[in-house]
Amino acid sequence: MADPRPTEDLIARLAAEAVPVRPLAPPLLRSAIWLGAALVLLATIVLVMGPRPDLADHLSRIDVLVPWLASITTGVLATVAAFHLTLPDRGEAWRLVPLPTLALWLLALGASCYSDWLRLGPDGLALGTSFMCLATIVLTSIPLSGLLYAMVRHGASIRPWATALTGALAVASLASAALDLFHGLSAAVMVLVWHLGSVALVVLVFGAIGRHRFARPVAAHV
Amino acid sequence: MTDPVSREGLDRRWAQLMAAGQSGDRGAYAALLGELLPYLRRFAGRQLRAPEEIEDAVQDILLSLHQARRTYDPTRPFRPWLATIARRRIADRLQLLGRRSVRESELVLDDETLWGEVPNTEENVFRRRDVAAAVASLPQGQRQAIELLKVQGWSLKEASTMTGMSTTALKVATHRAVKSLRKRLGGGHG
């Protein structure tokens, strides 16, 4: 297809509509603002739902504390990564930043499952259903994702998949960490399957939706 | 061009022009885009062959640069910022070309199985030429709208920036163009 207008015309047009714009605030500051808003929202949810009665004892267990801290750190690092990934002059490696703590989270939950199994035998790995986890993580992720999208969309659409997936990971990890504070799952295998399963679902679904939102359409369909 | 001093000097100059452009200095912004043009054509020319594809890719890059200009931090080097946008848009263009060639070959294979009032004979091979002729005969505004939105896949907003037409005017032009193409090509269905 021949060029519809010379590129020089496009330049003239772009220059003519170049209204003043304010450069975006530094990505760390934008991440902090979003994390602050997420903290307020999640704290409200925890307070409304009522923290679990054994919260202090629960978090004093190392096999609970380590995956919980890993989930929060994953959420924070994924947030920072998502904001950096929309800036063209920041490296691709930002997509890898949340992976070590994500791996630690998985390993710690896996180790808890193993210790449940050693302690209780096959009963320790009995898997029930907890749609409450799924519903809470998905429903909490909706407003958090909306807010994150509202902030991240000011960036450049250059890495739609990486931005959407790290953003969804941020949202789901923090939702899961908040859920830990008011929902009393004791078996590690339940946490592993239902929390991480919900996180994986949110990452895939919200990631796929976000990928389309962050992408710039180029496809030609006649 | 390989002299590191002049490269740094050029980067500083582009960074300053971009910062001025962000502040609304249209002259500086036009100067920047004009200076980038040969650089971007060379950049795109490394991966794309056809001159019109190179030009399309350069336009993609310029539009993306314009849309993303808030993401440039004037305290940082300009070239890495520009290079990421350019690489991304060229990759998009290569992907689009790949999809287009797959679709075109599928269409050739499927020609004989398409439903139609007229028998699916080899006459249909000429149909694409009829479509091209019908598009060419459209009034200028309608033709431009069809080419930008339906053939090249630009978004309404981008096509509006390129043509100066409002998005509503583009929608109306596309609607009318499709209607008149249907009429002209004799297909009441589809």
mmCIF file of C-alpha atoms in Angstrom, chain B residues 44-108:
data_model
loop_
_atom_site.group_PDB
_atom_site.id
_atom_site.type_symbol
_atom_site.label_atom_id
_atom_site.label_comp_id
_atom_site.label_asym_id
_atom_site.label_seq_id
_atom_site.Cartn_x
_atom_site.Cartn_y
_atom_site.Cartn_z
ATOM 1 C CA ALA B 44 14.130 0.752 9.906
ATOM 2 C CA GLY B 45 16.011 -0.007 6.677
ATOM 3 C CA ARG B 46 18.179 -2.527 8.511
ATOM 4 C CA GLN B 47 15.194 -4.827 8.991
ATOM 5 C CA LEU B 48 12.668 -3.853 6.346
ATOM 6 C CA ARG B 49 13.231 -4.025 2.608
ATOM 7 C CA ALA B 50 10.415 -2.285 0.758
ATOM 8 C CA PRO B 51 10.662 1.540 0.847
ATOM 9 C CA GLU B 52 6.951 1.900 1.643
ATOM 10 C CA GLU B 53 7.312 -0.518 4.587
ATOM 11 C CA ILE B 54 10.268 1.477 5.877
ATOM 12 C CA GLU B 55 8.237 4.667 5.579
ATOM 13 C CA ASP B 56 5.243 3.069 7.329
ATOM 14 C CA ALA B 57 7.524 1.893 10.145
ATOM 15 C CA VAL B 58 9.034 5.380 10.475
ATOM 16 C CA GLN B 59 5.529 6.833 10.750
ATOM 17 C CA ASP B 60 4.668 4.219 13.401
ATOM 18 C CA ILE B 61 7.750 5.219 15.361
ATOM 19 C CA LEU B 62 7.027 8.946 15.085
ATOM 20 C CA LEU B 63 3.438 8.450 16.248
ATOM 21 C CA SER B 64 4.557 6.284 19.169
ATOM 22 C CA LEU B 65 7.239 8.788 20.090
ATOM 23 C CA HIS B 66 4.609 11.518 20.078
ATOM 24 C CA GLN B 67 2.176 9.505 22.199
ATOM 25 C CA ALA B 68 4.913 8.488 24.639
ATOM 26 C CA ARG B 69 6.637 11.840 24.940
ATOM 27 C CA ARG B 70 5.654 12.198 28.582
ATOM 28 C CA THR B 71 7.749 9.112 29.364
ATOM 29 C CA TYR B 72 10.986 10.815 28.333
ATOM 30 C CA ASP B 73 12.998 12.013 31.313
ATOM 31 C CA PRO B 74 15.092 14.985 30.076
ATOM 32 C CA THR B 75 17.849 14.154 32.553
ATOM 33 C CA ARG B 76 18.492 10.832 30.827
ATOM 34 C CA PRO B 77 20.050 10.046 27.414
ATOM 35 C CA PHE B 78 17.650 10.338 24.484
ATOM 36 C CA ARG B 79 18.905 7.601 22.160
ATOM 37 C CA PRO B 80 18.133 4.530 24.313
ATOM 38 C CA TRP B 81 14.612 5.890 24.820
ATOM 39 C CA LEU B 82 14.130 6.366 21.091
ATOM 40 C CA ALA B 83 15.796 3.055 20.161
ATOM 41 C CA THR B 84 13.407 0.987 22.310
ATOM 42 C CA ILE B 85 10.364 2.627 20.717
ATOM 43 C CA ALA B 86 11.844 2.178 17.242
ATOM 44 C CA ARG B 87 12.734 -1.480 17.793
ATOM 45 C CA ARG B 88 9.272 -2.208 19.208
ATOM 46 C CA ARG B 89 7.407 -0.593 16.313
ATOM 47 C CA ILE B 90 9.622 -2.287 13.715
ATOM 48 C CA ALA B 91 8.964 -5.634 15.423
ATOM 49 C CA ASP B 92 5.220 -4.882 15.288
ATOM 50 C CA ARG B 93 5.507 -4.059 11.610
ATOM 51 C CA LEU B 94 7.429 -7.298 10.891
ATOM 52 C CA GLN B 95 4.777 -9.251 12.791
ATOM 53 C CA LEU B 96 2.049 -7.528 10.796
ATOM 54 C CA LEU B 97 3.818 -8.319 7.534
ATOM 55 C CA GLY B 98 4.105 -11.950 8.605
ATOM 56 C CA ARG B 99 0.405 -12.137 9.461
ATOM 57 C CA ARG B 100 -0.519 -10.407 6.234
ATOM 58 C CA SER B 101 1.463 -12.856 4.106
ATOM 59 C CA VAL B 102 -0.071 -15.833 5.949
ATOM 60 C CA ARG B 103 -3.569 -14.409 5.479
ATOM 61 C CA GLU B 104 -3.014 -13.730 1.817
ATOM 62 C CA SER B 105 -1.807 -17.237 1.130
ATOM 63 C CA GLU B 106 -4.759 -18.644 3.098
ATOM 64 C CA LEU B 107 -7.138 -16.582 0.998
ATOM 65 C CA VAL B 108 -5.723 -18.001 -2.208
#
